[in-house]
């Protein structure tokens, strides 16, 4: 038989129940905590980016100072050879410039090591906040899904029941009593048709937009987070041991 019009109607009613609205758990403790964690994650990621940026700056400065020292050393050695070993003022100036550049390179290296020493702690804190954000997001989504399911089911139960009864009557119409399909047998067909209608809409942009509007989740900046650390208890434990050993020293 053709697609059951009543089933389509009930599907449309269900669809209308997810129109964009205020998030269903807007005032919940979980959602408030999630907003706080999102801000905390943003701050943690910024701290990590700043530390990594400083390390990269120190690395470039150290390499530049080392290059200056190498260039000065090459020059005074060449002039020393050209002057038959005579220690001229120019040679002495170049040697002073070399020592100065080497001293800078050493200092930049010390700064770099000092900042890098704190990276494991920063990495661990960032991963910890990201992990809590991900976990709490799942809980908030579950809350919203359960509430929307209950609300939608209350609105469409009568329509679905009516559509199903009509579907059963249509399927069994004209069929001898002993050959009529049971309610359980027809339920699979009925809900399979509804499922097919719904699945056709899952990738539609309007549906995705309604889901985003309904959940109204805060945005997380995970670009600076090492997700390998987030998902690996072993790596997090390793960072904790590394931090502990540095504190002990």
Coordinates of N, CA and C in Angstrom, one line a residue:
X1 N 0.8 -1.2 0.0 CA 0.0 0.0 0.0 C 0.9 1.2 0.0
X2 N 0.3 2.4 -0.3 CA 1.1 3.7 -0.3 C 1.5 4.1 1.1
X3 N 2.4 5.1 1.1 CA 2.8 5.6 2.5 C 1.6 6.0 3.3
X4 N 1.6 5.7 4.5 CA 0.5 6.0 5.4 C 0.5 7.5 5.7
X5 N -0.5 8.2 5.3 CA -0.5 9.6 5.5 C -0.6 10.0 7.0
X6 N -1.3 9.2 7.7 CA -1.4 9.5 9.2 C -0.1 9.4 9.9
X7 N 0.7 8.5 9.5 CA 2.1 8.3 10.0 C 2.9 9.6 9.7
X8 N 2.8 10.0 8.5 CA 3.5 11.2 8.1 C 3.1 12.4 8.9
X9 N 1.8 12.6 9.1 CA 1.3 13.7 9.9 C 1.8 13.6 11.3
X10 N 1.9 12.5 11.9 CA 2.4 12.4 13.3 C 3.8 12.7 13.3
X11 N 4.6 12.3 12.3 CA 6.0 12.7 12.2 C 6.2 14.2 12.1
X12 N 5.4 14.8 11.3 CA 5.5 16.3 11.2 C 5.2 17.0 12.6
X13 N 4.3 16.4 13.3 CA 4.0 17.0 14.6 C 5.2 16.9 15.5
X14 N 5.8 15.7 15.5 CA 7.0 15.5 16.3 C 8.1 16.4 15.9
X15 N 8.3 16.7 14.6 CA 9.3 17.5 14.1 C 9.1 19.0 14.6
X16 N 7.9 19.4 14.7 CA 7.6 20.8 15.2 C 8.0 21.0 16.6
X17 N 8.2 19.9 17.4 CA 8.5 20.0 18.8 C 9.9 20.4 19.0
X18 N 10.8 20.4 18.0 CA 12.2 20.8 18.2 C 12.5 22.1 17.6
X19 N 11.5 23.0 17.5 CA 11.7 24.4 17.1 C 12.7 25.0 18.1
X20 N 13.6 25.9 17.5 CA 14.6 26.6 18.4 C 13.9 27.2 19.6
X21 N 14.4 27.1 20.8 CA 13.9 27.6 22.0 C 15.0 27.9 23.0
X22 N 14.6 28.3 24.2 CA 15.6 28.5 25.2 C 16.0 27.0 25.6
X23 N 17.3 26.9 25.9 CA 17.8 25.5 26.3 C 16.9 25.0 27.5
X24 N 16.6 23.7 27.4 CA 15.7 23.2 28.4 C 16.3 23.1 29.8
X25 N 17.6 23.1 29.9 CA 18.3 23.0 31.2 C 19.1 24.3 31.4
X26 N 18.5 25.4 31.0 CA 19.3 26.7 31.1 C 19.6 27.1 32.5
X27 N 18.8 26.7 33.4 CA 19.0 27.1 34.8 C 19.6 26.0 35.7
X28 N 20.0 24.9 35.0 CA 20.5 23.8 35.8 C 21.9 24.0 36.3
X29 N 22.2 23.4 37.4 CA 23.6 23.5 38.0 C 24.6 23.0 37.0
X30 N 24.3 21.9 36.3 CA 25.2 21.4 35.3 C 25.6 22.4 34.2
X31 N 24.5 23.0 33.7 CA 24.8 24.0 32.6 C 25.6 25.2 33.1
X32 N 25.3 25.6 34.3 CA 26.0 26.8 34.9 C 27.5 26.4 35.0
X33 N 27.7 25.1 35.5 CA 29.1 24.7 35.7 C 29.8 24.5 34.4
X34 N 29.1 24.1 33.4 CA 29.6 23.9 32.0 C 30.1 25.3 31.5
X35 N 29.3 26.3 31.7 CA 29.8 27.7 31.2 C 31.0 28.1 32.0
X36 N 31.1 27.8 33.3 CA 32.3 28.2 34.0 C 33.5 27.4 33.5
X37 N 33.3 26.1 33.2 CA 34.4 25.3 32.7 C 34.9 25.7 31.3
X38 N 33.9 26.2 30.5 CA 34.3 26.7 29.2 C 35.2 27.9 29.3
X39 N 34.9 28.8 30.2 CA 35.7 29.9 30.5 C 37.1 29.5 31.0
X40 N 37.1 28.6 32.0 CA 38.3 28.1 32.6 C 39.2 27.4 31.5
X41 N 38.6 26.7 30.6 CA 39.3 26.0 29.5 C 40.0 27.1 28.6
X42 N 39.2 28.1 28.3 CA 39.8 29.2 27.4 C 41.0 29.8 28.1
X43 N 40.9 30.1 29.4 CA 42.0 30.7 30.1 C 43.2 29.7 30.1
X44 N 43.0 28.4 30.4 CA 44.0 27.4 30.4 C 44.7 27.3 29.1
X45 N 43.9 27.3 28.0 CA 44.5 27.2 26.7 C 45.4 28.4 26.4
X46 N 44.9 29.6 26.8 CA 45.6 30.8 26.6 C 47.0 30.8 27.3
X47 N 47.0 30.3 28.5 CA 48.2 30.2 29.3 C 49.2 29.2 28.6
X48 N 48.7 28.1 28.1 CA 49.5 27.2 27.4 C 50.1 27.8 26.1
X49 N 49.3 28.5 25.4 CA 49.8 29.1 24.1 C 50.8 30.2 24.4
X50 N 50.6 30.9 25.5 CA 51.6 31.9 25.9 C 52.9 31.3 26.3
X51 N 52.9 30.2 27.0 CA 54.1 29.5 27.4 C 54.8 29.0 26.2
X52 N 54.1 28.3 25.3 CA 54.7 27.8 24.1 C 55.3 28.9 23.3
X53 N 54.5 30.0 23.2 CA 55.0 31.1 22.4 C 56.3 31.7 22.9
X54 N 56.4 31.8 24.3 CA 57.6 32.3 24.9 C 58.8 31.3 24.6
X55 N 58.5 30.0 24.7 CA 59.6 29.1 24.5 C 60.1 29.2 23.0
X56 N 59.2 29.3 22.1 CA 59.6 29.5 20.7 C 60.4 30.8 20.5
X57 N 60.0 31.8 21.2 CA 60.7 33.1 21.1 C 62.1 33.0 21.6
X58 N 62.3 32.3 22.8 CA 63.6 32.1 23.4 C 64.4 31.2 22.5
X59 N 63.8 30.2 21.9 CA 64.6 29.3 21.0 C 65.2 30.1 19.8
X60 N 64.3 31.0 19.2 CA 64.8 31.8 18.1 C 65.9 32.7 18.5
X61 N 65.7 33.4 19.7 CA 66.7 34.3 20.2 C 68.0 33.6 20.5
X62 N 67.9 32.4 21.1 CA 69.1 31.6 21.4 C 69.9 31.2 20.1
X63 N 69.1 30.8 19.1 CA 69.7 30.4 17.9 C 70.4 31.5 17.2
X64 N 69.7 32.7 17.2 CA 70.3 33.9 16.6 C 71.6 34.3 17.3
X65 N 71.6 34.3 18.7 CA 72.8 34.6 19.5 C 73.9 33.6 19.2
X66 N 73.6 32.4 19.1 CA 74.6 31.3 18.8 C 75.1 31.6 17.4
X67 N 74.3 32.0 16.4 CA 74.8 32.3 15.1 C 75.7 33.4 15.1
X68 N 75.4 34.5 15.9 CA 76.3 35.6 16.0 C 77.6 35.2 16.6
X69 N 77.6 34.4 17.6 CA 78.8 33.9 18.2 C 79.7 33.1 17.2
X70 N 79.0 32.2 16.5 CA 79.7 31.4 15.5 C 80.4 32.3 14.4
X71 N 79.6 33.3 14.0 CA 80.1 34.2 13.0 C 81.3 35.0 13.5
X72 N 81.2 35.5 14.7 CA 82.3 36.3 15.3 C 83.6 35.4 15.5
X73 N 83.4 34.2 15.9 CA 84.5 33.3 16.1 C 85.2 33.0 14.8
X74 N 84.4 32.7 13.8 CA 85.0 32.5 12.5 C 85.8 33.6 12.0
X75 N 85.3 34.8 12.2 CA 86.0 36.1 11.8 C 87.3 36.3 12.5
X76 N 87.3 36.1 13.8 CA 88.5 36.4 14.5 C 89.6 35.3 14.3
X77 N 89.1 34.1 14.1 CA 90.1 33.0 13.8 C 90.7 33.2 12.4
X78 N 89.9 33.7 11.5 CA 90.5 34.0 10.1 C 91.5 35.1 10.2
X79 N 91.1 36.2 10.9 CA 92.0 37.4 11.0 C 93.3 37.0 11.8
X80 N 93.1 36.1 12.8 CA 94.3 35.7 13.5 C 95.3 34.9 12.6
X81 N 94.7 34.1 11.7 CA 95.6 33.3 10.8 C 96.2 34.3 9.8
X82 N 95.4 35.2 9.3 CA 95.9 36.2 8.3 C 97.0 37.1 8.8
X83 N 96.9 37.4 10.1 CA 97.9 38.2 10.8 C 99.0 37.5 11.4
X84 N 99.2 36.3 11.0 CA 100.4 35.4 11.5 C 100.3 35.3 13.1
X85 N 99.1 35.2 13.6 CA 98.9 35.0 15.0 C 98.9 36.3 15.9
X86 N 99.0 37.4 15.2 CA 99.0 38.7 16.0 C 97.7 39.0 16.5
X87 N 97.6 39.3 17.9 CA 96.4 39.5 18.5 C 96.0 41.0 18.4
X88 N 95.4 41.4 17.3 CA 95.1 42.8 17.0 C 93.9 43.2 17.8
X89 N 93.6 44.5 17.9 CA 92.5 45.0 18.6 C 91.2 44.5 17.9
X90 N 91.2 44.4 16.6 CA 90.0 43.9 15.9 C 89.7 42.5 16.3
X91 N 90.8 41.7 16.4 CA 90.6 40.3 16.8 C 90.0 40.3 18.3
X92 N 90.6 41.1 19.1 CA 90.1 41.1 20.5 C 88.6 41.6 20.6
X93 N 88.2 42.5 19.8 CA 86.8 43.0 19.7 C 85.9 41.8 19.3
X94 N 86.3 41.1 18.3 CA 85.5 40.0 17.8 C 85.4 38.9 18.8
X95 N 86.5 38.7 19.6 CA 86.4 37.7 20.7 C 85.5 38.1 21.8
X96 N 85.5 39.4 22.1 CA 84.5 39.9 23.1 C 83.1 39.8 22.6
X97 N 82.9 40.1 21.3 CA 81.6 39.9 20.7 C 81.1 38.5 20.7
X98 N 82.0 37.6 20.5 CA 81.7 36.1 20.6 C 81.3 35.7 22.0
X99 N 82.0 36.2 23.0 CA 81.7 35.8 24.4 C 80.4 36.4 24.8
X100 N 80.1 37.7 24.3 CA 78.9 38.3 24.6 C 77.7 37.6 24.0
X101 N 77.8 37.1 22.7 CA 76.8 36.4 22.1 C 76.6 35.0 22.7
X102 N 77.7 34.4 23.1 CA 77.5 33.1 23.8 C 76.8 33.2 25.1
X103 N 77.1 34.3 25.8 CA 76.5 34.6 27.1 C 75.0 34.8 26.9
X104 N 74.6 35.5 25.9 CA 73.2 35.7 25.6 C 72.5 34.4 25.2
X105 N 73.2 33.6 24.4 CA 72.6 32.3 24.0 C 72.4 31.4 25.2
X106 N 73.3 31.5 26.2 CA 73.2 30.7 27.4 C 72.0 31.2 28.2
X107 N 71.9 32.5 28.3 CA 70.8 33.1 29.1 C 69.4 32.8 28.4
X108 N 69.4 32.9 27.1 CA 68.1 32.5 26.4 C 67.8 31.1 26.7
X109 N 68.8 30.2 26.6 CA 68.6 28.8 26.9 C 68.1 28.5 28.3
X110 N 68.6 29.3 29.3 CA 68.1 29.1 30.6 C 66.7 29.6 30.8
X111 N 66.3 30.7 30.1 CA 64.9 31.1 30.1 C 64.0 30.1 29.5
X112 N 64.4 29.5 28.4 CA 63.7 28.5 27.7 C 63.4 27.3 28.6
X113 N 64.5 26.8 29.2 CA 64.4 25.7 30.1 C 63.5 26.0 31.3
X114 N 63.5 27.2 31.8 CA 62.7 27.6 33.0 C 61.2 27.5 32.6
X115 N 60.9 28.0 31.4 CA 59.5 28.0 31.0 C 59.1 26.6 30.7
X116 N 59.9 25.8 30.0 CA 59.6 24.5 29.6 C 59.4 23.6 30.8
X117 N 60.0 23.9 31.9 CA 59.9 23.1 33.1 C 58.5 23.1 33.6
X118 N 57.8 24.2 33.4 CA 56.4 24.4 33.9 C 55.4 23.8 32.9
X119 N 55.8 23.4 31.7 CA 54.9 23.0 30.6 C 54.1 21.7 31.1
X120 N 54.7 20.7 31.7 CA 53.9 19.5 32.1 C 52.7 19.9 33.0
X121 N 53.0 20.8 33.9 CA 51.9 21.2 34.8 C 50.8 21.9 34.0
X122 N 51.2 22.8 33.1 CA 50.2 23.5 32.3 C 49.4 22.5 31.4
X123 N 50.2 21.6 30.8 CA 49.6 20.6 29.9 C 48.5 19.7 30.7
X124 N 48.9 19.3 31.9 CA 48.0 18.5 32.7 C 46.8 19.2 33.1
X125 N 46.9 20.5 33.5 CA 45.8 21.3 33.9 C 44.8 21.5 32.7
X126 N 45.4 21.8 31.6 CA 44.6 22.0 30.4 C 43.8 20.8 30.0
X127 N 44.5 19.6 30.0 CA 43.8 18.4 29.7 C 42.8 18.0 30.7
X128 N 43.0 18.3 32.0 CA 42.0 18.0 33.0 C 40.7 18.8 32.8
X129 N 40.9 20.1 32.6 CA 39.7 21.0 32.3 C 39.0 20.5 31.1
X130 N 39.7 20.2 30.0 CA 39.1 19.7 28.8 C 38.3 18.5 29.0
X131 N 38.9 17.5 29.8 CA 38.2 16.3 30.1 C 36.9 16.5 30.8
X132 N 36.9 17.4 31.8 CA 35.7 17.7 32.5 C 34.7 18.4 31.7
X133 N 35.1 19.3 30.7 CA 34.2 19.9 29.8 C 33.5 18.9 28.9
X134 N 34.3 18.0 28.4 CA 33.7 16.9 27.5 C 32.7 16.1 28.3
X135 N 33.1 15.7 29.5 CA 32.2 14.8 30.3 C 31.0 15.5 30.7
X136 N 31.1 16.8 31.1 CA 29.9 17.5 31.5 C 29.0 17.8 30.3
X137 N 29.6 18.1 29.2 CA 28.8 18.3 28.0 C 27.9 17.1 27.6
X138 N 28.5 15.9 27.8 CA 27.7 14.7 27.6 C 26.5 14.6 28.5
X139 N 26.8 15.0 29.8 CA 25.7 15.0 30.8 C 24.6 16.0 30.4
X140 N 25.0 17.2 30.0 CA 24.0 18.2 29.6 C 23.2 17.8 28.4
X141 N 23.9 17.2 27.5 CA 23.2 16.7 26.3 C 22.2 15.6 26.6
X142 N 22.6 14.7 27.5 CA 21.7 13.7 28.0 C 20.4 14.2 28.7
X143 N 20.7 15.2 29.5 CA 19.5 15.9 30.2 C 18.6 16.5 29.2
X144 N 19.1 17.2 28.2 CA 18.3 17.8 27.2 C 17.5 16.8 26.3
X145 N 18.2 15.7 26.0 CA 17.6 14.7 25.1 C 16.5 14.0 25.9
X146 N 16.7 13.7 27.2 CA 15.6 13.1 27.9 C 14.4 14.0 28.1
X147 N 14.6 15.2 28.4 CA 13.5 16.1 28.6 C 12.8 16.4 27.2
X148 N 13.5 16.5 26.1 CA 12.8 16.7 24.9 C 12.1 15.5 24.4
X149 N 12.7 14.3 24.7 CA 12.0 13.1 24.4 C 10.6 13.0 25.1
X150 N 10.7 13.3 26.4 CA 9.5 13.2 27.2 C 8.4 14.2 26.7
X151 N 8.9 15.4 26.4 CA 8.0 16.5 25.9 C 7.3 16.1 24.6
X152 N 8.2 15.6 23.7 CA 7.7 15.2 22.4 C 6.8 14.0 22.4
X153 N 7.1 13.1 23.3 CA 6.3 11.9 23.4 C 4.9 12.2 23.9
X154 N 4.8 13.1 24.8 CA 3.5 13.6 25.4 C 2.7 14.2 24.3
X155 N 3.3 15.0 23.4 CA 2.6 15.7 22.4 C 2.1 14.8 21.3
X156 N 2.9 13.8 20.9 CA 2.6 13.0 19.7 C 2.0 11.6 20.0
X157 N 1.9 11.2 21.3 CA 1.4 9.9 21.6 C 0.0 9.6 21.0
X158 N -0.9 10.5 21.2 CA -2.2 10.3 20.6 C -2.2 10.2 19.1
X159 N -1.4 11.1 18.5 CA -1.3 11.0 17.0 C -0.7 9.7 16.5
X160 N 0.3 9.3 17.2 CA 1.0 8.0 16.8 C 0.1 6.9 17.0
X161 N -0.7 6.9 18.1 CA -1.6 5.8 18.4 C -2.7 5.7 17.3
X162 N -3.2 6.9 16.9 CA -4.2 6.9 15.9 C -3.6 6.5 14.5
X163 N -2.4 7.0 14.2 CA -1.8 6.5 13.0 C -1.6 5.0 12.9
X164 N -1.1 4.5 14.1 CA -0.8 3.1 14.1 C -2.1 2.2 14.0
X165 N -3.2 2.6 14.6 CA -4.4 1.9 14.5 C -4.9 1.9 13.0
X166 N -4.8 3.1 12.4 CA -5.2 3.2 11.0 C -4.3 2.3 10.1
X167 N -3.1 2.3 10.4 CA -2.1 1.5 9.7 C -2.4 0.0 9.8
X168 N -2.7 -0.4 11.0 CA -3.1 -1.8 11.2 C -4.4 -2.2 10.5
X169 N -5.3 -1.3 10.5 CA -6.6 -1.6 9.8 C -6.4 -1.7 8.3
X170 N -5.6 -0.8 7.8 CA -5.3 -0.8 6.4 C -4.5 -2.0 5.9
X171 N -3.6 -2.4 6.8 CA -2.8 -3.6 6.4 C -3.6 -4.9 6.5
X172 N -4.6 -5.0 7.4 CA -5.4 -6.2 7.6 C -6.7 -6.1 6.8
X173 N -7.0 -5.0 6.1 CA -8.2 -4.9 5.4 C -8.3 -6.0 4.3
X174 N -9.5 -6.7 4.4 CA -9.7 -7.7 3.3 C -9.0 -9.0 3.6
X175 N -8.2 -9.1 4.7 CA -7.4 -10.3 5.0 C -8.3 -11.2 5.9
X176 N -8.4 -12.5 5.5 CA -9.1 -13.4 6.4 C -8.6 -13.4 7.8
X177 N -9.5 -13.6 8.8 CA -9.2 -13.4 10.2 C -8.0 -14.2 10.6
X178 N -7.9 -15.5 10.1 CA -6.8 -16.3 10.5 C -5.5 -15.9 10.0
X179 N -5.5 -15.0 9.0 CA -4.3 -14.6 8.4 C -3.9 -13.1 8.7
X180 N -4.7 -12.5 9.5 CA -4.4 -11.1 9.8 C -3.1 -11.0 10.6
X181 N -2.3 -10.0 10.4 CA -1.1 -9.7 11.1 C -1.4 -9.2 12.5
X182 N -0.5 -9.6 13.5 CA -0.7 -9.2 14.9 C -0.2 -7.8 15.0
X183 N -0.6 -7.2 16.1 CA -0.1 -5.8 16.4 C 1.4 -5.8 16.5
X184 N 2.0 -6.8 17.2 CA 3.4 -6.8 17.3 C 4.1 -6.9 15.9
X185 N 3.5 -7.7 15.1 CA 4.1 -7.9 13.7 C 4.0 -6.5 12.9
X186 N 2.9 -5.8 13.0 CA 2.7 -4.6 12.3 C 3.5 -3.4 12.9
X187 N 3.8 -3.5 14.2 CA 4.5 -2.4 14.9 C 5.9 -2.2 14.2
X188 N 6.6 -3.3 13.9 CA 7.9 -3.2 13.3 C 7.8 -2.5 12.0
X189 N 6.8 -2.8 11.1 CA 6.7 -2.1 9.9 C 6.4 -0.6 10.0
X190 N 5.4 -0.4 11.0 CA 5.0 1.0 11.2 C 6.1 1.9 11.6
X191 N 6.9 1.4 12.7 CA 7.9 2.3 13.2 C 9.1 2.3 12.3
X192 N 9.3 1.3 11.5 CA 10.4 1.3 10.5 C 10.1 2.4 9.5
X193 N 8.8 2.6 9.1 CA 8.5 3.7 8.1 C 8.7 5.1 8.8
X194 N 8.3 5.2 10.0 CA 8.6 6.5 10.7 C 10.1 6.7 10.8
X195 N 10.8 5.7 11.2 CA 12.3 5.8 11.3 C 12.9 6.3 10.0
X196 N 12.4 5.7 8.9 CA 12.9 6.1 7.5 C 12.7 7.5 7.2
X197 N 11.5 8.0 7.6 CA 11.2 9.4 7.4 C 12.1 10.3 8.2
X198 N 12.3 9.9 9.4 CA 13.2 10.7 10.3 C 14.6 10.7 9.8
X199 N 15.1 9.6 9.5 CA 16.5 9.5 9.0 C 16.8 10.3 7.8
X200 N 15.8 10.5 6.9 CA 16.0 11.3 5.7 C 16.3 12.7 6.1
X201 N 15.9 13.1 7.3 CA 16.0 14.5 7.7 C 17.2 14.8 8.5
X202 N 17.9 13.8 9.0 CA 19.0 13.9 10.0 C 20.1 14.9 9.5
X203 N 20.4 14.8 8.2 CA 21.5 15.6 7.7 C 21.1 16.9 7.2
X204 N 19.8 17.3 7.3 CA 19.3 18.5 6.8 C 19.9 19.7 7.7
X205 N 20.3 20.7 7.0 CA 20.9 21.9 7.7 C 19.9 22.5 8.8
X206 N 18.6 22.6 8.4 CA 17.6 23.2 9.4 C 17.6 22.3 10.7
X207 N 17.7 21.0 10.6 CA 17.6 20.1 11.7 C 18.8 20.4 12.6
X208 N 20.0 20.5 12.0 CA 21.3 20.7 12.7 C 21.2 22.0 13.4
X209 N 20.7 23.0 12.7 CA 20.6 24.4 13.3 C 19.6 24.4 14.5
X210 N 18.5 23.6 14.4 CA 17.6 23.5 15.5 C 18.2 22.8 16.7
X211 N 19.0 21.8 16.5 CA 19.7 21.1 17.5 C 20.6 22.0 18.3
X212 N 21.4 22.7 17.5 CA 22.4 23.7 18.1 C 21.7 24.7 18.9
X213 N 20.6 25.3 18.4 CA 19.8 26.3 19.1 C 19.2 25.7 20.3
X214 N 18.7 24.5 20.2 CA 18.0 23.9 21.4 C 19.0 23.6 22.5
X215 N 20.2 23.1 22.2 CA 21.2 22.8 23.2 C 21.9 24.1 23.8
X216 N 22.2 25.0 22.9 CA 22.8 26.3 23.2 C 24.1 26.0 24.1
X217 N 24.9 25.1 23.6 CA 26.1 24.8 24.4 C 27.2 25.8 24.3
X218 N 28.0 26.1 25.3 CA 29.1 27.0 25.2 C 30.2 26.5 24.2
X219 N 30.9 27.4 23.6 CA 32.0 26.9 22.7 C 33.2 26.6 23.5
X220 N 33.9 25.5 23.1 CA 35.1 25.1 23.7 C 36.3 25.3 22.7
X221 N 37.4 25.8 23.2 CA 38.6 26.0 22.4 C 39.5 24.8 22.7
X222 N 39.4 23.8 21.9 CA 40.2 22.6 22.1 C 41.4 22.5 21.2
X223 N 41.7 23.6 20.4 CA 42.8 23.6 19.5 C 44.1 23.5 20.2
X224 N 44.2 24.1 21.4 CA 45.5 24.0 22.1 C 45.6 22.9 23.1
X225 N 44.6 22.0 23.0 CA 44.6 20.9 24.0 C 45.2 19.6 23.4
X226 N 46.1 18.9 24.1 CA 46.6 17.6 23.6 C 45.6 16.6 24.0
X227 N 44.7 16.2 23.0 CA 43.7 15.2 23.2 C 44.2 13.9 23.6
X228 N 45.5 13.6 23.2 CA 46.1 12.3 23.6 C 46.2 12.3 25.1
X229 N 46.5 13.4 25.7 CA 46.6 13.4 27.2 C 45.2 13.3 27.8
X230 N 44.3 14.0 27.2 CA 42.9 14.0 27.7 C 42.4 12.6 27.8
X231 N 42.6 11.8 26.7 CA 42.0 10.4 26.6 C 43.0 9.3 27.2
X232 N 44.1 9.7 27.7 CA 45.1 8.7 28.1 C 45.4 8.8 29.6
X233 N 44.8 8.0 30.5 CA 45.2 8.1 31.9 C 46.6 7.8 32.1
X234 N 47.2 7.0 31.3 CA 48.7 6.6 31.4 C 49.5 7.9 31.2
X235 N 49.2 8.7 30.2 CA 50.0 9.8 29.9 C 49.8 10.9 31.0
X236 N 48.6 11.0 31.5 CA 48.3 12.0 32.6 C 49.1 11.6 33.8
X237 N 49.1 10.3 34.1 CA 49.9 9.8 35.3 C 51.4 10.1 35.1
X238 N 51.8 9.9 33.9 CA 53.2 10.2 33.6 C 53.6 11.7 33.8
X239 N 52.7 12.5 33.4 CA 52.9 14.0 33.6 C 52.9 14.3 35.1
X240 N 52.0 13.6 35.9 CA 52.0 13.9 37.3 C 53.3 13.5 38.0
X241 N 53.8 12.3 37.5 CA 55.1 11.9 38.1 C 56.2 12.8 37.7
X242 N 56.2 13.3 36.5 CA 57.2 14.3 36.0 C 57.1 15.6 36.8
X243 N 55.9 16.0 37.1 CA 55.8 17.2 37.9 C 56.3 17.0 39.3
X244 N 55.9 15.8 39.9 CA 56.3 15.5 41.2 C 57.8 15.4 41.4
X245 N 58.5 14.9 40.4 CA 60.0 14.7 40.4 C 60.7 16.1 40.3
X246 N 60.1 17.0 39.6 CA 60.6 18.4 39.5 C 60.5 19.2 40.8
X247 N 59.3 18.9 41.4 CA 59.1 19.6 42.7 C 60.1 19.1 43.8
X248 N 60.3 17.8 43.7 CA 61.2 17.2 44.7 C 62.7 17.7 44.5
X249 N 63.0 17.9 43.2 CA 64.4 18.5 42.9 C 64.4 19.9 43.4

